[in-house]
Coordinates of C-alpha atoms in Angstrom, one line a residue:
M1 CA -11.5 -9.5 7.7
M2 CA -15.2 -8.8 7.3
P3 CA -16.1 -6.3 4.8
T4 CA -17.4 -3.3 5.2
A5 CA -21.4 -1.6 4.5
P6 CA -21.4 -0.9 1.0
L7 CA -20.3 3.1 0.4
E8 CA -22.4 6.0 -1.6
L9 CA -20.2 8.8 -2.9
R10 CA -21.4 12.3 -4.6
Y11 CA -19.2 12.3 -6.9
S12 CA -17.8 9.7 -9.8
L13 CA -14.6 7.5 -8.0
V14 CA -11.4 7.3 -10.3
W15 CA -9.4 4.6 -9.1
G16 CA -5.8 5.2 -9.7
S17 CA -4.1 2.0 -8.7
G18 CA -3.3 -0.8 -11.0
S19 CA -2.7 -3.2 -8.1
P20 CA -4.9 -6.0 -7.9
R21 CA -4.9 -6.3 -4.1
R22 CA -5.7 -2.7 -3.8
Q23 CA -8.5 -3.0 -6.2
E24 CA -9.9 -6.3 -4.5
L25 CA -9.9 -4.1 -0.8
L26 CA -11.9 -1.3 -2.8
Q27 CA -14.4 -3.7 -4.1
R28 CA -14.9 -4.4 -0.2
V29 CA -16.8 -1.3 0.1
G30 CA -18.7 -1.5 -2.7
L31 CA -18.0 1.5 -4.3
P32 CA -18.0 1.3 -8.7
Y33 CA -15.0 2.8 -9.9
E34 CA -13.3 3.6 -13.3
L35 CA -9.4 2.6 -13.4
R36 CA -7.0 5.4 -14.6
V37 CA -3.2 4.8 -14.0
V38 CA -0.2 6.3 -15.3
T39 CA 3.3 5.6 -14.5
V40 CA 5.3 8.1 -12.0
D41 CA 8.8 8.5 -10.6
E42 CA 8.7 6.5 -7.5
T43 CA 12.5 7.5 -7.0
V44 CA 13.0 8.5 -3.2
D45 CA 15.0 11.1 -2.1
P46 CA 17.0 9.6 1.0
T47 CA 17.2 13.2 2.7
W48 CA 13.0 12.6 2.8
K49 CA 11.5 12.0 6.2
T50 CA 10.4 8.1 6.1
D51 CA 7.0 8.6 7.8
Q52 CA 6.4 11.4 4.7
V53 CA 7.1 9.3 1.7
A54 CA 4.3 6.8 0.9
E55 CA 2.1 9.7 1.1
Y56 CA 4.5 12.0 -0.5
L57 CA 4.4 9.7 -3.4
A58 CA 0.5 9.0 -3.2
L59 CA 0.1 12.5 -4.1
Q60 CA 2.2 12.4 -7.3
K61 CA 0.1 9.6 -8.5
A62 CA -2.9 11.8 -7.8
R63 CA -1.6 14.9 -10.0
A64 CA -0.3 12.9 -12.3
I65 CA -3.9 11.8 -13.7
P66 CA -6.3 14.4 -14.7
I67 CA -9.9 14.7 -13.5
A68 CA -13.5 16.3 -14.3
D69 CA -15.2 18.7 -12.0
H70 CA -17.5 15.6 -11.2
E71 CA -14.8 12.7 -10.3
L72 CA -12.9 12.1 -7.3
L73 CA -9.7 10.5 -7.7
L74 CA -8.2 7.7 -5.1
T75 CA -4.7 6.7 -5.1
A76 CA -2.5 5.7 -2.7
D77 CA 1.3 4.1 -2.0
T78 CA 2.6 1.5 0.1
L79 CA 6.4 0.9 1.9
V80 CA 8.5 -0.7 4.6
L81 CA 10.7 0.6 6.7
C82 CA 13.0 -1.4 8.6
Q83 CA 15.9 -0.7 10.6
G84 CA 15.8 2.8 8.9
Q85 CA 15.9 1.7 5.8
I86 CA 12.9 2.0 2.8
L87 CA 12.6 -0.7 1.0
G88 CA 10.6 -0.4 -2.2
K89 CA 10.1 -3.2 -4.8
P90 CA 13.1 -5.3 -5.8
K91 CA 14.6 -5.1 -9.0
A92 CA 15.3 -8.4 -9.0
P93 CA 15.3 -11.8 -7.0
A94 CA 19.3 -11.2 -5.7
E95 CA 17.6 -8.1 -4.3
A96 CA 14.5 -9.5 -3.1
V97 CA 16.3 -12.0 -1.4
A98 CA 18.2 -9.4 0.5
M99 CA 15.3 -7.5 1.7
L100 CA 13.8 -10.5 3.1
H101 CA 17.0 -11.5 5.0
L102 CA 17.0 -8.1 6.4
L103 CA 12.9 -8.5 7.7
S104 CA 13.8 -12.1 9.2
G105 CA 13.7 -12.1 12.9
N106 CA 12.7 -8.5 12.9
E107 CA 10.1 -5.4 13.5
H108 CA 8.9 -3.5 10.5
D109 CA 6.7 -0.9 9.4
V110 CA 4.2 -0.7 6.5
M111 CA 3.3 2.6 5.8
T112 CA 0.7 3.5 3.0
G113 CA -0.4 7.0 2.4
V114 CA -3.7 7.5 0.9
C115 CA -4.7 10.9 -1.7
L116 CA -7.7 12.0 -2.4
R117 CA -8.5 14.7 -5.0
T118 CA -11.3 16.8 -6.7
T119 CA -11.1 19.4 -8.8
Q120 CA -11.2 21.6 -5.7
K121 CA -9.1 20.1 -3.1
E122 CA -6.5 17.6 -2.0
I123 CA -6.6 15.4 1.3
I124 CA -4.1 12.7 2.0
L125 CA -3.0 11.1 5.4
G126 CA -1.0 7.7 6.3
A127 CA -1.4 4.6 7.9
R128 CA 1.2 2.4 9.6
T129 CA 1.1 -0.9 10.8
R130 CA 3.9 -2.7 12.6
L131 CA 4.8 -6.4 12.1
E132 CA 7.1 -8.9 13.8
W133 CA 8.7 -11.4 11.6
Y134 CA 9.3 -15.2 12.3
H135 CA 13.2 -15.9 12.0
L136 CA 13.8 -17.6 7.9
D137 CA 16.3 -19.7 6.8
S138 CA 18.3 -18.9 3.2
R139 CA 16.8 -21.7 1.9
E140 CA 13.1 -20.4 2.8
I141 CA 13.9 -17.0 1.6
E142 CA 15.3 -18.4 -1.7
W143 CA 12.3 -20.7 -2.0
Y144 CA 9.6 -17.8 -1.3
V145 CA 11.0 -15.7 -3.7
Q146 CA 11.0 -18.2 -6.5
E147 CA 7.3 -19.6 -5.2
Y148 CA 5.9 -15.9 -5.3
Q149 CA 8.3 -13.8 -7.4
P150 CA 7.8 -10.5 -5.1
M151 CA 9.5 -8.1 -7.7
D152 CA 6.3 -5.9 -7.8
K153 CA 5.8 -6.0 -3.9
A154 CA 7.4 -3.1 -1.7
G155 CA 9.7 -4.9 0.9
A156 CA 9.2 -8.3 -1.7
Y157 CA 6.5 -9.7 0.0
V158 CA 2.5 -9.4 0.8
I159 CA 0.6 -10.7 3.5
Q160 CA -1.7 -12.6 1.3
D161 CA 1.2 -14.6 -0.1
H162 CA 1.7 -17.1 2.8
G163 CA 1.6 -14.4 5.4
E164 CA 1.3 -16.8 7.7
F165 CA 4.7 -18.1 7.1
L166 CA 6.1 -15.4 7.7
V167 CA 4.4 -12.8 10.4
E168 CA 4.6 -13.9 13.9
G169 CA 2.1 -10.8 14.7
H170 CA 1.3 -7.4 13.6
T171 CA 0.2 -4.3 15.3
G172 CA -2.6 -2.3 13.2
E173 CA -4.7 -2.5 10.3
Q174 CA -4.0 -5.4 8.1
A175 CA -5.2 -3.4 4.8
T176 CA -2.6 -1.2 5.2
I177 CA -0.2 -4.0 4.4
M178 CA -2.1 -5.0 2.2
G179 CA -1.5 -1.5 0.2
L180 CA -5.4 0.2 1.0
P181 CA -6.2 0.9 5.0
L182 CA -9.9 0.9 4.2
T183 CA -10.4 2.9 8.1
L184 CA -8.1 5.4 7.0
T185 CA -10.1 5.9 3.5
K186 CA -13.6 6.2 5.1
H187 CA -12.1 8.6 7.5
L188 CA -10.7 10.6 4.7
L189 CA -13.9 10.3 2.6
T190 CA -16.0 11.7 5.6
K191 CA -13.8 14.6 6.2
A192 CA -13.5 15.7 2.4
G193 CA -17.7 15.8 3.1
L194 CA -17.8 13.1 0.3
L195 CA -20.6 10.8 1.9
P196 CA -24.1 12.1 1.7

């Protein structure tokens, strides 16, 4: 992935995610930021529309973090949708194995919601990337879970960790899969009039 040109903001950027993968992506756009993370309830109501859950959770994270007038808060949330099921972060290795069996040989969507918040406005949008996976046998799946310990990852995987072993192809921005769609984020900044 090519690095993007450095951006300049009119606000001090606050980054509301502890994910090292998202921080790596944010650093690619050359923006200095202050890390400010709080824990929010990420329980998903089964009655919610699946294509809006990531955006909703990104918004809840944003509303839980206090900011000053000169600050711009950026939050994001990512989830995996396969065969009508929302796959969040597995709670145990056995759940991770079950998720990977569901994903194996199938297409699924990775959806990332991004929220920008100042004291004056909130803007939120979502990005979707579709992936097609190779078929994995039980031995490969159990090895992956043991090797990468994906309990903190939606769908029990990230594309950076041996992604070529998992993913046959994808349609959409790869950064969406990694947790922060850079193109969408820049669009949000422009839409909010936050770029000079």
